[in-house]
Coordinates of C-alpha atoms in Angstrom, one line a residue:
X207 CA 110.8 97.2 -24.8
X208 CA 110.6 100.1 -27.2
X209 CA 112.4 103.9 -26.1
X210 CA 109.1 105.4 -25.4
X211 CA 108.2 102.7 -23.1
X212 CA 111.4 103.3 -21.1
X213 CA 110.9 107.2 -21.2
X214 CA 107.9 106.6 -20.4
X215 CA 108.8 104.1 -17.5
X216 CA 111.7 106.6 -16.7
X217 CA 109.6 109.2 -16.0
X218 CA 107.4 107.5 -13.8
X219 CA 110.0 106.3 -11.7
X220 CA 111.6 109.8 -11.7
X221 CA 108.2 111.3 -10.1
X222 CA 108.4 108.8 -7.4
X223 CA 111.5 109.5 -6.4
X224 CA 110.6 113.2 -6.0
X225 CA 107.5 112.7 -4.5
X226 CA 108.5 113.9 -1.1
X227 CA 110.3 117.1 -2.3
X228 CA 107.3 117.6 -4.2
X229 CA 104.5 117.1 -1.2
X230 CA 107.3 119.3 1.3
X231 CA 107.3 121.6 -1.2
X232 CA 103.5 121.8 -0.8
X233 CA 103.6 121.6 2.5
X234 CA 106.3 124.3 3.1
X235 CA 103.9 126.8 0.6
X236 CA 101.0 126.2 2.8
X237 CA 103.4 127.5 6.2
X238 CA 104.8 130.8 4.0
X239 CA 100.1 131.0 3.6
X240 CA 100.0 131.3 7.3
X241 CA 103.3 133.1 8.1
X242 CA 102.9 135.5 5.9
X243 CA 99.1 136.0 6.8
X244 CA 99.7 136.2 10.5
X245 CA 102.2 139.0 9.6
X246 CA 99.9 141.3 7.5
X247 CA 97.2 140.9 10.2
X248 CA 99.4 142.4 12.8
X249 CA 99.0 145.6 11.9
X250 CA 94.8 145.0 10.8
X251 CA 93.4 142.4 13.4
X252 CA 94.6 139.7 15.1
X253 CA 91.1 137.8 14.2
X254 CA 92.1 138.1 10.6
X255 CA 94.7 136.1 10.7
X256 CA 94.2 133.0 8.1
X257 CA 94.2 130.3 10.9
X258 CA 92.2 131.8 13.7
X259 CA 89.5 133.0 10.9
X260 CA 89.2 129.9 9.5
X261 CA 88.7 128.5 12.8
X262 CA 86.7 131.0 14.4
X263 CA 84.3 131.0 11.2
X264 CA 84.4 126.9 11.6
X265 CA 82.9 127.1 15.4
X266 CA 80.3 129.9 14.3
X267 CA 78.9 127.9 11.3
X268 CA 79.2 124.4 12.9
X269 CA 75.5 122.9 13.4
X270 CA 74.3 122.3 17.4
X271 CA 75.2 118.8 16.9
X272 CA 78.4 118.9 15.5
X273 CA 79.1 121.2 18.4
X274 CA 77.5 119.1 20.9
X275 CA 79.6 116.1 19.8
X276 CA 83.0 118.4 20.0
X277 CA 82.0 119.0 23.5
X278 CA 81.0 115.4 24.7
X279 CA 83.8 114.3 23.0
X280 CA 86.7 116.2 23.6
X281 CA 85.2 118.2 27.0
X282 CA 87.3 121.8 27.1
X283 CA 90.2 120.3 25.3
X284 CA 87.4 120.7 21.9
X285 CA 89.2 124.1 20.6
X286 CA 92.6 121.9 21.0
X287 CA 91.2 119.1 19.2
X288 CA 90.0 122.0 16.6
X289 CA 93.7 123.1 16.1
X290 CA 94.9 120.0 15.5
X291 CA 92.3 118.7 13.3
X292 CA 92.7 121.9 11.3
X293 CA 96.7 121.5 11.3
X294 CA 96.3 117.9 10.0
X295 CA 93.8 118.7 7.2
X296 CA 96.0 121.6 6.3
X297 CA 99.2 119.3 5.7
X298 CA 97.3 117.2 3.6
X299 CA 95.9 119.2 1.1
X300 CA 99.1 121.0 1.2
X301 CA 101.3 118.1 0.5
X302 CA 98.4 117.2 -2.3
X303 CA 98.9 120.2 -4.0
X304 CA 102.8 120.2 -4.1
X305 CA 102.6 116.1 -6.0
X306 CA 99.8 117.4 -8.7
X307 CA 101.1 120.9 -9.3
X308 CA 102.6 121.4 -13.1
X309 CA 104.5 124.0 -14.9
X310 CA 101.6 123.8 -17.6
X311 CA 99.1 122.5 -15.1
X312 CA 99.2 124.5 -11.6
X313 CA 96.5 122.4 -10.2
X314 CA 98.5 122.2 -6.5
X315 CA 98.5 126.4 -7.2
X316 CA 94.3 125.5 -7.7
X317 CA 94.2 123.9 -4.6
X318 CA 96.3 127.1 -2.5
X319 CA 93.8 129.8 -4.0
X320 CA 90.6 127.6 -2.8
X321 CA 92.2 127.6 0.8
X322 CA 93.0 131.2 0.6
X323 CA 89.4 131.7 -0.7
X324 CA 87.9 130.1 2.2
X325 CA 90.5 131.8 4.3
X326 CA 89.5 135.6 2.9
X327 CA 85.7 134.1 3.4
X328 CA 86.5 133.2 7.0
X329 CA 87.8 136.4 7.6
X330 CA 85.2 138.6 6.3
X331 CA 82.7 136.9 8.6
X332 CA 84.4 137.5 12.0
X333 CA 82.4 140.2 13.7
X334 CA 83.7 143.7 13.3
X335 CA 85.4 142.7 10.2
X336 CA 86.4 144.9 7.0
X337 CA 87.1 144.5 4.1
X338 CA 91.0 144.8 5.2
X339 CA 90.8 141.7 6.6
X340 CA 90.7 139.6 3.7
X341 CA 94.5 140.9 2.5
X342 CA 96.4 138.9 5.5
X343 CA 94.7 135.7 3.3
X344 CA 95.0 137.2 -0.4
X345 CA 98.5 138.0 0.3
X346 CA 99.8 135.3 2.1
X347 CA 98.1 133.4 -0.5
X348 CA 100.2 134.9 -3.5
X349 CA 103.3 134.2 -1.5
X350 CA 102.6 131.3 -1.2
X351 CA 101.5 129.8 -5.0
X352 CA 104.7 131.8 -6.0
X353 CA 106.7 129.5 -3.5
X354 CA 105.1 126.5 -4.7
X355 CA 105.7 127.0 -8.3
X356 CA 109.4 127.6 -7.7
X357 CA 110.3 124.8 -5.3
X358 CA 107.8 122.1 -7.4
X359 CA 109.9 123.0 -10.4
X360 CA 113.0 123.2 -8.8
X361 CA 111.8 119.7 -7.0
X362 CA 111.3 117.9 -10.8
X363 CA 114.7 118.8 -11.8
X364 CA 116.2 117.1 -9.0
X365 CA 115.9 113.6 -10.9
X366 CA 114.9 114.0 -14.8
X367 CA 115.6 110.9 -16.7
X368 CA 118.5 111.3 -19.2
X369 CA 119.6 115.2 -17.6
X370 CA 122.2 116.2 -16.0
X371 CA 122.5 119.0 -13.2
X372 CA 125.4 121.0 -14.5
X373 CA 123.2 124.1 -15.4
X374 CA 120.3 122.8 -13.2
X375 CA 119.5 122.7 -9.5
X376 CA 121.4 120.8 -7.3
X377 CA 119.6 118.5 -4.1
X378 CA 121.4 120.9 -1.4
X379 CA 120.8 124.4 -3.7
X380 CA 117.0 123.0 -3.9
X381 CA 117.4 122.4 0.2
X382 CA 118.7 125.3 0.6
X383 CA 115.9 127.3 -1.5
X384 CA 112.9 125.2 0.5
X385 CA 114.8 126.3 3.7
X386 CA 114.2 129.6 3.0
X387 CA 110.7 129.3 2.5
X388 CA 110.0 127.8 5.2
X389 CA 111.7 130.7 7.5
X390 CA 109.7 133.0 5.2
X391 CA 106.9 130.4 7.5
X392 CA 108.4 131.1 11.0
X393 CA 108.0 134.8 10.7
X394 CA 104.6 133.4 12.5
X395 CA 106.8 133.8 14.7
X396 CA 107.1 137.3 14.9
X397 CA 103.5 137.5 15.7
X398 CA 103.9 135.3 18.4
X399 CA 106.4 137.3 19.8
X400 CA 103.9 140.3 19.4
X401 CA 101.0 138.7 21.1
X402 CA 103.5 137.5 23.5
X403 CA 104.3 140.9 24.0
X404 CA 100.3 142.2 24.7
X405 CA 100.1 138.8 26.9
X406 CA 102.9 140.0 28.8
X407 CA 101.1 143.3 29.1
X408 CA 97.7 141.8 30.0
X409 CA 99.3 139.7 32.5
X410 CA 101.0 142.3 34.0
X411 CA 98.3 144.2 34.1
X412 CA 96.0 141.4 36.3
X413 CA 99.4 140.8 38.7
X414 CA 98.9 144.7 39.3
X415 CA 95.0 144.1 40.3
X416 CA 94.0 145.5 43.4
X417 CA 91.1 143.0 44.7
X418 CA 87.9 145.5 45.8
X419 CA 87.6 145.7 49.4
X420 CA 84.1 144.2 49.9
X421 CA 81.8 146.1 53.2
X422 CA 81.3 143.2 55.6
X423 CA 77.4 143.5 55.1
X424 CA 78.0 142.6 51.6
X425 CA 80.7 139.6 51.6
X426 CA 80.1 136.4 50.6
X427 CA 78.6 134.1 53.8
X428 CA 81.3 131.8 55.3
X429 CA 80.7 128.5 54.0
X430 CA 79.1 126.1 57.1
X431 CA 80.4 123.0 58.1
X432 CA 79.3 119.9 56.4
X433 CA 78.6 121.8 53.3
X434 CA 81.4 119.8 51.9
X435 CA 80.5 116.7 52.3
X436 CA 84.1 115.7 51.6
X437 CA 84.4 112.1 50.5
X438 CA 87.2 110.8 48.9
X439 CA 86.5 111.0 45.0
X440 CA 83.9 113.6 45.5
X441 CA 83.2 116.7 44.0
X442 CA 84.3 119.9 46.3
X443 CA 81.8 122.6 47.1
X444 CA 84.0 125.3 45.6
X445 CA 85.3 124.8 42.5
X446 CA 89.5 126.0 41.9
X447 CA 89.9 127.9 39.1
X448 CA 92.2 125.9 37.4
X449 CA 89.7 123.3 37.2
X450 CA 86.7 125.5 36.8
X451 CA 84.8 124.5 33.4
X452 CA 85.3 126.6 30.2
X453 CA 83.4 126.3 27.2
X454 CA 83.2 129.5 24.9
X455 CA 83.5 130.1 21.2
X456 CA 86.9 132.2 21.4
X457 CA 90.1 130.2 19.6
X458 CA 92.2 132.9 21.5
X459 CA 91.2 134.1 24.6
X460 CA 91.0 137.8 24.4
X461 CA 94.1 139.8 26.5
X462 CA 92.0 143.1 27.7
X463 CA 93.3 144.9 30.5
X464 CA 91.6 147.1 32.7
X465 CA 93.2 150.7 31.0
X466 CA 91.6 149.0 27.4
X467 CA 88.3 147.7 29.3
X468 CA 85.0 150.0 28.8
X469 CA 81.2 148.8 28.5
X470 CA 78.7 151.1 26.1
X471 CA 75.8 150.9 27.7
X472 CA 72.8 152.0 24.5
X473 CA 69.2 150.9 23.2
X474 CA 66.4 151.1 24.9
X475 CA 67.3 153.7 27.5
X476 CA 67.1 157.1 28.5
X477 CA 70.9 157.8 29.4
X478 CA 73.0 156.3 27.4
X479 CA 76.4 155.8 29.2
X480 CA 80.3 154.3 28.6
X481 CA 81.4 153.1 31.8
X482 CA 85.4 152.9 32.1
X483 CA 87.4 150.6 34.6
X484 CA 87.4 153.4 37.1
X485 CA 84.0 154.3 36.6
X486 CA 83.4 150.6 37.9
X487 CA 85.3 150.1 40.7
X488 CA 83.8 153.5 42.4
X489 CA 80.7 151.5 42.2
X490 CA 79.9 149.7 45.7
X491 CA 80.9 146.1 45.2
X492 CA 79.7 142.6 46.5
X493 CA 80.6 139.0 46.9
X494 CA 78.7 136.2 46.7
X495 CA 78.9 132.0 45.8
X496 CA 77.1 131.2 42.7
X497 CA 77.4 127.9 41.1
X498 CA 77.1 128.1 37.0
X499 CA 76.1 125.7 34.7
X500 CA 77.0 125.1 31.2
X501 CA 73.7 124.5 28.8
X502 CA 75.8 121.5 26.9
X503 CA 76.4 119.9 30.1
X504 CA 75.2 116.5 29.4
X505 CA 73.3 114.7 32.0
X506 CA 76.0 113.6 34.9
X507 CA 77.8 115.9 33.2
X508 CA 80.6 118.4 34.9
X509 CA 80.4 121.4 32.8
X510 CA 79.4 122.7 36.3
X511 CA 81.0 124.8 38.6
X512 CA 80.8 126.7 41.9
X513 CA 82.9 129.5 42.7
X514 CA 83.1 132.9 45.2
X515 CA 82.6 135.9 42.8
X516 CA 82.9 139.5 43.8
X517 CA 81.4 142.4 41.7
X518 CA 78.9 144.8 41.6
X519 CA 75.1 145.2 40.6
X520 CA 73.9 145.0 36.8
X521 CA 70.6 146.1 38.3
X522 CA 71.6 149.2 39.9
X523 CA 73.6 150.1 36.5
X524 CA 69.8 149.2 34.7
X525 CA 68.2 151.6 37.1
X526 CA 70.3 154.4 36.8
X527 CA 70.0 154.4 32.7
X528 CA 66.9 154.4 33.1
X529 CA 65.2 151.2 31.2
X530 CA 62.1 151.7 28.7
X531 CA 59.3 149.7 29.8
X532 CA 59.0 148.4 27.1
X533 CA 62.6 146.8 26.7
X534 CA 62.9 142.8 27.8
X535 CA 66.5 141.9 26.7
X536 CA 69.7 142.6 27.8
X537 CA 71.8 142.0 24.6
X538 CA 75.6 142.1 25.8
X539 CA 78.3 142.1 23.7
X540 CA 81.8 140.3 24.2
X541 CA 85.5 142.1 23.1
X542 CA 85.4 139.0 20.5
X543 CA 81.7 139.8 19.0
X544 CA 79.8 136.7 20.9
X545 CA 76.3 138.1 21.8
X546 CA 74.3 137.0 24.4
X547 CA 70.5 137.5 24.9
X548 CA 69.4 137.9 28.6
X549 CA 66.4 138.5 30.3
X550 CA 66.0 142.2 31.4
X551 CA 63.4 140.1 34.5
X552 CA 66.2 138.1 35.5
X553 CA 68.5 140.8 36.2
X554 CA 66.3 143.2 38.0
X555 CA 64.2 140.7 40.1
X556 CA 66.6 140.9 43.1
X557 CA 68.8 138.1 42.6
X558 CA 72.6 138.8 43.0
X559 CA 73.6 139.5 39.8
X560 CA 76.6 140.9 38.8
X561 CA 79.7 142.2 36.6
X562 CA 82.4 140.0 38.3
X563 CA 85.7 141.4 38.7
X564 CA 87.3 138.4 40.9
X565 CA 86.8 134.5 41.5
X566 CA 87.7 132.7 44.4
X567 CA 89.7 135.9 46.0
X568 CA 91.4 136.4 43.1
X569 CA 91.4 138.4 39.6
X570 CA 89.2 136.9 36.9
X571 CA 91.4 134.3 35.2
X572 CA 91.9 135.3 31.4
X573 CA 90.1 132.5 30.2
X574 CA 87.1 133.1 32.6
X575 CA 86.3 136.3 31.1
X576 CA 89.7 139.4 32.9
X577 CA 88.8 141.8 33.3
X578 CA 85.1 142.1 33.7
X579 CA 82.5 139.1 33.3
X580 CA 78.5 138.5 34.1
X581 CA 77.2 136.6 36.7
X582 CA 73.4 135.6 37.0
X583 CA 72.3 132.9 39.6
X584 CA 70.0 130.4 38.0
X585 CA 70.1 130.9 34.1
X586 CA 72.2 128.7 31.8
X587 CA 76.0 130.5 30.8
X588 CA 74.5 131.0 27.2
X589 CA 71.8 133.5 28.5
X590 CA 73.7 135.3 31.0
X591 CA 77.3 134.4 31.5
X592 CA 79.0 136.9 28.9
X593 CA 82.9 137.2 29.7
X594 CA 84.8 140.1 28.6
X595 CA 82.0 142.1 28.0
X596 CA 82.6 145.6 26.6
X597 CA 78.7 146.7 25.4
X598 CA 75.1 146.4 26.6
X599 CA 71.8 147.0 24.4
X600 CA 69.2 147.4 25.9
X601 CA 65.9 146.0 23.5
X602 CA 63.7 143.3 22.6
X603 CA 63.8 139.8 22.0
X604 CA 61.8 140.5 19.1
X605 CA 64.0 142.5 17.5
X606 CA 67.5 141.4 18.3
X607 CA 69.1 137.7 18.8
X608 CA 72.2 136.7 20.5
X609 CA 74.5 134.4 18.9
X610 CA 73.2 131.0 19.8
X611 CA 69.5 132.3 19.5
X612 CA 70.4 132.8 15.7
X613 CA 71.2 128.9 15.6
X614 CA 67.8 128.2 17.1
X615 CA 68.6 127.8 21.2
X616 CA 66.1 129.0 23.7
X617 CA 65.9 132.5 24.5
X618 CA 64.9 131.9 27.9
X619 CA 66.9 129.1 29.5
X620 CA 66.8 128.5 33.6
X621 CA 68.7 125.7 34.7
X622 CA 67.0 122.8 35.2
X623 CA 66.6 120.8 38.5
X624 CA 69.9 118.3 38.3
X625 CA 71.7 116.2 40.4
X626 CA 74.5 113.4 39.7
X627 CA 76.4 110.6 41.2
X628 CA 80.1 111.3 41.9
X629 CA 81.2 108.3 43.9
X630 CA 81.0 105.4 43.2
X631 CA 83.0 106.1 39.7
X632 CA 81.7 104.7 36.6
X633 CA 81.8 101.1 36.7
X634 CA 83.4 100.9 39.7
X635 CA 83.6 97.5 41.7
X636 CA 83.4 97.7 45.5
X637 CA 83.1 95.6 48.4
X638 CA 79.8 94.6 49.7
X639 CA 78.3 96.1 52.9
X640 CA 78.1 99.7 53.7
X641 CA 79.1 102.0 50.5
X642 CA 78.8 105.2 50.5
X643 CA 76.9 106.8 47.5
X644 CA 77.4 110.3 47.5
X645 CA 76.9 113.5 44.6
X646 CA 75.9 116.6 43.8
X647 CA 72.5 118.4 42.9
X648 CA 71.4 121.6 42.0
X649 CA 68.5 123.5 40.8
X650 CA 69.8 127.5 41.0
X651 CA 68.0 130.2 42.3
X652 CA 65.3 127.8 43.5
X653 CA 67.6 126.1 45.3
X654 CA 67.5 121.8 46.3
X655 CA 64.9 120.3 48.8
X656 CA 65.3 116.7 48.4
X657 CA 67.5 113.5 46.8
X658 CA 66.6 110.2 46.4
X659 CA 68.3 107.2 45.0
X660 CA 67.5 103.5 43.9
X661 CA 69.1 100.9 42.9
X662 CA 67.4 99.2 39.9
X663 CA 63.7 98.8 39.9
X664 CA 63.5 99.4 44.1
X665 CA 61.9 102.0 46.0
X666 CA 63.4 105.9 45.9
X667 CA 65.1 106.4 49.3
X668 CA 66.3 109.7 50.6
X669 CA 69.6 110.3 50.4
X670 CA 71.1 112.7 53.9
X671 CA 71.5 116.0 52.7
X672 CA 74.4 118.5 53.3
X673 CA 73.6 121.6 55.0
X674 CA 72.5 124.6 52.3
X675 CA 74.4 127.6 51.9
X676 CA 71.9 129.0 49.2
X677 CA 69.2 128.5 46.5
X678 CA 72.6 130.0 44.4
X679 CA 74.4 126.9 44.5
X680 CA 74.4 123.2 44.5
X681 CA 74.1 121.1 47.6
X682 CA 76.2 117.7 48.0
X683 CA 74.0 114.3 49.3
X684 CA 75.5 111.0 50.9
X685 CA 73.5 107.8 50.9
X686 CA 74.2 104.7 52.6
X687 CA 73.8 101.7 51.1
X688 CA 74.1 98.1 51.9
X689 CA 75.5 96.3 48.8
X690 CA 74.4 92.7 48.2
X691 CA 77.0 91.0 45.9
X692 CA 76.8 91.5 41.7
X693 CA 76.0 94.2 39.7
X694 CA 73.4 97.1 39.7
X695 CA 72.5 100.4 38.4
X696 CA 72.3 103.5 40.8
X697 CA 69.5 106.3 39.9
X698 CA 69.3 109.5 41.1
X699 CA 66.7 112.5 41.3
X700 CA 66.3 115.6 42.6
X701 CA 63.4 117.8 43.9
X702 CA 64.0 121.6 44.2
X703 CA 62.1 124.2 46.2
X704 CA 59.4 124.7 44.5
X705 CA 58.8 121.0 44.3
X706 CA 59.2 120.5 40.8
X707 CA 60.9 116.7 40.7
X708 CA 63.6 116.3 38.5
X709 CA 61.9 114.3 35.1
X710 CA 63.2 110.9 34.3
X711 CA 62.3 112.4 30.1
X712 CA 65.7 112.3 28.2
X713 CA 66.6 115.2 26.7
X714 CA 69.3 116.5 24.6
X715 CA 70.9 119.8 26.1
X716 CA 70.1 121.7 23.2
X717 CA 68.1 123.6 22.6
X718 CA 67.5 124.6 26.5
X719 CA 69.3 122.0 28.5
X720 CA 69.5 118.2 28.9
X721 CA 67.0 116.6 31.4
X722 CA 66.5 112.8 32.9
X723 CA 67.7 110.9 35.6
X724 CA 71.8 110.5 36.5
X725 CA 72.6 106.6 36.7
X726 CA 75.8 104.5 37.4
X727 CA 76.6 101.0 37.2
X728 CA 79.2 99.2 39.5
X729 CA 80.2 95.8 40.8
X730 CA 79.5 94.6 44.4
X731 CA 82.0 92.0 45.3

């Protein structure tokens, strides 16, 4: 074997043996990126930090189906399957770019500047943005190429065919050094003790919450027996918060409190008006039961929920504005820059709704929209259901679009007539004789007049209904059925008020809903 073919088999053998210095030194550059971006945006936005732009700009420019799959797939854990999706593909293309980076060929520095460009781009896209908020990126971006040229070369002197290390960089001095880097990382953690700090605030702030004392003519109706149909496995009439669905486009959930909280109230008016907290609560409030729905809810799906709200009027805010005739939409305007489009005849047609303050007796939950959310019976959450809310237009919806209406959903969405089987579960096996079949259905604002199951190909029976508390929410059903032995397919339906029956027509739940009939297989044994 000649020298050159032992260099040359030296060398190679010398790369592989600092191949994992070289990928942690990649991967240690990619942590001072985001440390050092998260620390700049402290003092310019907290949305322009690398990682929450990236992500938030990754939601907004994800296609309806790509969406739609997040949702069915990963249900309200989809922004924590986001993060760690993200976190993954980050590592990667970190460690990547520590193995190929060069002196003479910084291809792994290539690789850090394309992230940072898509970070910067991320960041300039956010609503509200400046052009400040593409330095947390650019800068934590320099800091971090300069960190990766330093520890890569640092990393290739560690085992150099044929060199010694008295002049050179040691293994512990080269520890040492990536050590350092990577704390230069953990100031992250400075901003976590900064947000921690507002989170304190905020949540200090909603333990300090004094719950509006609501006029007996306008509480909430007590709920009447039987309207829990309570069987075991079933789904309960009011919904806990903890448990209450949540599906928005906000990677952190916002931490307003009520001193921060105003809503500009502008467009199409004849007073324009900035309502502050106290401004609200001198307001006459109400309380009422409204169960919400979630347009991606799939068909049997549970992005559903019914809760006890308490709040006050949006029409009697409308009225007092003054509203041009010739305005239809409501565009309002969450803290984090999601629009939504709502009809101006939805709010002012008498139903109850409302700027919500509380949910089942107590403060609005952060993630369910503290301080001040919208409520509207009987129109998807998309339309209507805007949390943290700081700004109403009043206009047209053929002049302005909220944010999904850009991506080509409905502008007018009412929830569909729904129902769903609860018990039996999915595949269930169960004993034959008597079973009880029993679920929910709903069809808001119009409210639920009938239920009827099958089983395969037979004849619809009517399932007992549970007593109604109101066209606002759903209403529970119980069938009995005697189960022959082997397997079979349940089908539901529902038929609402105004006797539209529910369609057995599959449809996807974009771009205004999903329709078709609910239907469970189990085992009779």
């Amino acid at each position: 074997m000649t020298t050159e073919s032992h260099r040359a088999q030296g060398t190679a053998v010398s790369r592989l043996r600092t191949l994992p210095a070289r990928a942690a030194s990649g991967i240690v550059a990619a942590g001072v990126v985001l440390g050092v971006g998260e620390l700049v945006a402290v003092p310019i936005a907290p949305g322009s930090s690398p990682f929450f732009a990236v992500g938030s700009t990754t939601v907004d420019r994800s296609p309806a189906w790509a969406r739609e799959f997040a949702i069915s797939t990963f249900g309200t854990n989809d922004k924590t399957a986001l993060f760690i999706g993200m976190s993954v593909l980050i590592v990667v293309l970190a460690a990547v770019a520590g193995v190929v980076e060069r002196t003479r060929r910084p291809y792994g520095s290539g690789v850090l500047i394309a992230l940072g460009l898509v970070g910067v781009y991320a960041a300039l896209e956010r609503p509200g943005a400046t052009a400040l908020w593409a330095v947390p990126t650019a800068v934590g971006t320099v800091a971090g190429v300069v960190v990766l040229r330093v520890l890569t070369t640092r990393a290739r002197a560690l085992d150099e065919p044929e060199q010694t290390h008295a002049d050179g960089m040691s293994r512990r001095r080269f520890l040492v050094l990536a050590g350092t880097a990577a704390a230069m990382a953990v100031a992250a953690g400075t901003v976590a003790r900064r947000i921690a700090d507002n989170v304190a605030g905020a949540v200090r702030n909603r333990a300090a919450f004094l719950l509006p004392s609501v006029a007996a003519e306008n509480r909430a109706r007590p709920i009447p027996a039987g309207a829990d149909i309570a069987v075991p496995g079933g789904t309960p009439f009011v919904t806990a918060n903890e448990t209450f669905y949540r599906i928005d486009t906000a990677l952190q959930v916002p931490m307003l409190t009520t001193d921060d909280w105003t809503l500009r109230i502008h467009g199409m008016v004849d007073r324009e008006r900035t309502l502050d907290w106290d401004d609200l609560v001198a307001r006459t409030p109400i309380e009422r039961t409204v169960t919400l729905t979630c347009v991606s809810n799939e068909v049997g799906g549970n992005l559903a929920g019914n809760a006890t709200w308490t709040g006050y009027r949006i029409a009697d805010l409308l009225d007092e504005i003054g509203v041009s005739p010739d305005a239809d939409m409501l565009l309002s305007t969450s803290v984090d820059g999601f629009t939504v489009g709502t009809p101006l005849a939805a709010l002012r047609d008498g139903r109850d709704a409302i700027l919500a303050v509380t949910m089942n007796g107590e403060p609005l939950p952060f993630e369910h929209g503290y301080p001040v959310r919208q409520v509207v019976p009987g129109l998807y959450g998309f339309v209507s259901a805007t949390k943290w809310v700081v700004e109403w237009e009043v206009t047209r919806f053929d002049r302005a679009q909220a944010y999904w209406t850009r991506r080509g959903w409905a502008e007018q969405a009412p929830i569909k007539t729904a129902s769903r089987i609860d018990v039996p579960a999915p595949f269930a096996r169960v004993d034959s004789g008597e079973v009880v079949v029993a679920g929910t259905a709903w069809a808001q604002h119009r409210g639920i007049a009938r239920v009827e199951v099958r089983v395969g190909d037979g004849p619809w029976q009517d399932a007992v209904l549970a007593p109604e508390y109101s066209i606002d929410t759903w209403r529970q059903w119980t069938w009995r059925w005697q189960a022959p032995t082997g397997t079979h397919t349940l089908h539901v339906r529902a038929t609402d008020l105004d006797g539209n029956v529910q369609t057995e027509q599959r449809a996807a739940p974009i771009p205004d809903g999903a329709s078709g009939w609910h239907t469970r297989s189990v085992t009779v044994v």
